[in-house]
């Protein structure tokens, strides 16, 4: 399916000079032609960047008209001047686009502790405004403008029809792969032309983020800037979604978020495996997520998988220190579909075959069966290679 | 100070063939000539190895006479047969030494999921018994018998006099450096000839472990086998310690435990820096430990330090997701004594000088000032190098 902007949105991406490489984009503008519902999900880190504080104070909102985003400098740990710069970035966008400052949201990603070069940002907004367009290339340019060390831009579009109304959801994201100068920031902006209430949008985005962006991890860091925004402008027409129509919207929103979320570790530079950790049989989904995340964040598990080593002991042991109660004698483990650990006991298995299955494909599947309930979770991460360390150690602030 | 056994103890270490390299030791025996108080602190992992379960069931104890330990196979994730093997290891030791089976404690470390080769273990106990001796070489042999991938054995002795009574505390430990086939298991055995009550020993060991072994981390993994045992046999003579004498004992016990604990990350193979994370100004020590541990376990912080990169953003951000409430605008940060972040704002500092200070010494000091209370904590860890990943990825189960 081609990637496209939903109805009533325009986008542009430009190069302002914040990034060093002039072949890149580093400022993006997204405009809705009519006031949009806007809701957000933000970093849980106590140290919160200025643009995140701005968005937190303005969402949920009912009449957002623009989102401006920059990459290269995160405007994090920048004190009061940083707050002023984020406000100015919104005000400048509002002035250029002819809207109220309060109708603008702001996202930033990049180096932390550096001040935004406001002259470049201002010039970029001026440059982007006349380029705003509904075509695919403008969407791609805008998707590129939020990237930092990502190797590919990330756009997902899903369309569906409800009672004769064609609805589109398109998301763009930047990755959490902590390579280079950035702080593993994950940004995503989901645009839809659906007609939904602010409450449904708010609850829907939280649920979707919980099943997607909150289930990925590259190195366990929660950034100062992590932000997921959802705008819904109703341009698709039709009545406000409810009942089965709302459920269909929600299911599609989850799909878009999952696709975007998975694309983040999949683009992890220096990684040789994309790892999916599934945990089944917990009492609550929260428990399952905690176990899955603990396994996914284990340095020992990640290095073992980098070495194509089916080291079940590291996986079972990581589950054991997740802080969730379970019966170790009931736990079973499969790697790439092969049973390695059965009801608390190691199984004789063909080590060479498991190792070869890991070596021959980029995806590694870990399935833990806890046999203590009905709840499940999935978590996505990457392995930990010597190349990852080299990339992270060799960058100097 | 020379390392020595406290009065009333004998030790031996032998090679049984569990390890591949016959120049190593892999079985150790420690004997008290009179019944000793014995207390333990154990792994918090839900997945607990058989020898740990045995020790947990027998401590606190008032008449322990022997501790038998093996390295090479951890007897973890070995089901009911593993429990039987741990019991047999104690019973065999008891028979050989002429004591009751319940007077023996057992420690194991090494590969998990493999059964103990009981013939070799039995033969090793037979071989070790006649070698039991009080001299330094026997202590060194026994200290070597619990090592796995450690590059050096770890023994610390402290002596002090109270009211004319000479008291000795000697500890041996093996490292948590997760290199090679092992699961980062930390074992320590502290022997003292002090005359103390079981209650004081129990509370004292818990406190000492909290300030030492619970404040080190190499890769964040809590092993299935982590065990710290303290034996006190009263051979020094004198009355049961209390008041200032007990306080002196406790302070010395903490010193021994801290020295042993620090020696573990210091011996981390593949590491180029030993990192001390100090956190001051928290409401509770628990909060300070949580923040220090979160910084110490951050892959991004550890790779930055491997690259001699004073990346304060990663450190401050890691503190921010520790799950502890603090005011980000009050936080300051020093690296190797140089101020990089002051009251929530980045400071202009000489990056080359900080980087050079990191490059030129093995120790890196991180100090976080939270300015929100009186409590402090220290945590020790290593950096994360490409060499570490190679060592961990290239081992195959």
PDB file of C-alpha atoms in Angstrom, chain B residues 14-28 69-73 109-111 114 116-117 120-121 141-151 153 174 181-182:
ATOM      1  CA  UNK B  14      41.687 -29.444  44.690  1.00  0.00           C
ATOM      2  CA  UNK B  15      41.168 -30.230  40.989  1.00  0.00           C
ATOM      3  CA  UNK B  16      38.470 -32.825  40.362  1.00  0.00           C
ATOM      4  CA  UNK B  17      38.156 -32.631  36.579  1.00  0.00           C
ATOM      5  CA  UNK B  18      34.897 -30.641  36.384  1.00  0.00           C
ATOM      6  CA  UNK B  19      36.823 -27.789  34.818  1.00  0.00           C
ATOM      7  CA  UNK B  20      38.712 -28.639  31.657  1.00  0.00           C
ATOM      8  CA  UNK B  21      42.014 -27.076  32.658  1.00  0.00           C
ATOM      9  CA  UNK B  22      43.898 -29.298  35.165  1.00  0.00           C
ATOM     10  CA  UNK B  23      46.045 -26.389  36.365  1.00  0.00           C
ATOM     11  CA  UNK B  24      42.887 -24.943  37.993  1.00  0.00           C
ATOM     12  CA  UNK B  25      41.153 -25.880  41.221  1.00  0.00           C
ATOM     13  CA  UNK B  26      37.443 -26.688  41.132  1.00  0.00           C
ATOM     14  CA  UNK B  27      36.496 -27.973  44.580  1.00  0.00           C
ATOM     15  CA  UNK B  28      37.044 -26.299  47.929  1.00  0.00           C
ATOM     16  CA  UNK B  69      32.003 -25.532  47.172  1.00  0.00           C
ATOM     17  CA  UNK B  70      32.554 -26.485  43.558  1.00  0.00           C
ATOM     18  CA  UNK B  71      33.056 -24.518  40.372  1.00  0.00           C
ATOM     19  CA  UNK B  72      32.448 -25.472  36.750  1.00  0.00           C
ATOM     20  CA  UNK B  73      28.854 -26.650  37.124  1.00  0.00           C
ATOM     21  CA  UNK B 109      28.993 -21.982  40.460  1.00  0.00           C
ATOM     22  CA  UNK B 110      29.478 -22.566  36.775  1.00  0.00           C
ATOM     23  CA  UNK B 111      27.372 -23.671  33.814  1.00  0.00           C
ATOM     24  CA  UNK B 114      24.060 -29.354  33.597  1.00  0.00           C
ATOM     25  CA  UNK B 116      26.921 -32.235  38.658  1.00  0.00           C
ATOM     26  CA  UNK B 117      29.326 -35.081  37.834  1.00  0.00           C
ATOM     27  CA  UNK B 120      34.239 -36.356  40.352  1.00  0.00           C
ATOM     28  CA  UNK B 121      32.734 -34.308  43.194  1.00  0.00           C
ATOM     29  CA  UNK B 141      43.926 -23.108  46.986  1.00  0.00           C
ATOM     30  CA  UNK B 142      40.437 -22.997  48.485  1.00  0.00           C
ATOM     31  CA  UNK B 143      39.886 -19.454  47.204  1.00  0.00           C
ATOM     32  CA  UNK B 144      40.893 -20.640  43.725  1.00  0.00           C
ATOM     33  CA  UNK B 145      38.531 -23.601  43.889  1.00  0.00           C
ATOM     34  CA  UNK B 146      35.473 -21.347  43.694  1.00  0.00           C
ATOM     35  CA  UNK B 147      36.656 -19.239  40.747  1.00  0.00           C
ATOM     36  CA  UNK B 148      35.230 -19.543  37.276  1.00  0.00           C
ATOM     37  CA  UNK B 149      36.348 -16.859  34.833  1.00  0.00           C
ATOM     38  CA  UNK B 150      38.007 -14.642  37.418  1.00  0.00           C
ATOM     39  CA  UNK B 151      41.587 -13.828  36.488  1.00  0.00           C
ATOM     40  CA  UNK B 153      41.643 -15.135  43.370  1.00  0.00           C
ATOM     41  CA  UNK B 174      34.408 -15.202  43.169  1.00  0.00           C
ATOM     42  CA  UNK B 181      30.154 -20.029  30.401  1.00  0.00           C
ATOM     43  CA  UNK B 182      28.964 -18.667  33.694  1.00  0.00           C
TER      44      UNK B 182
END
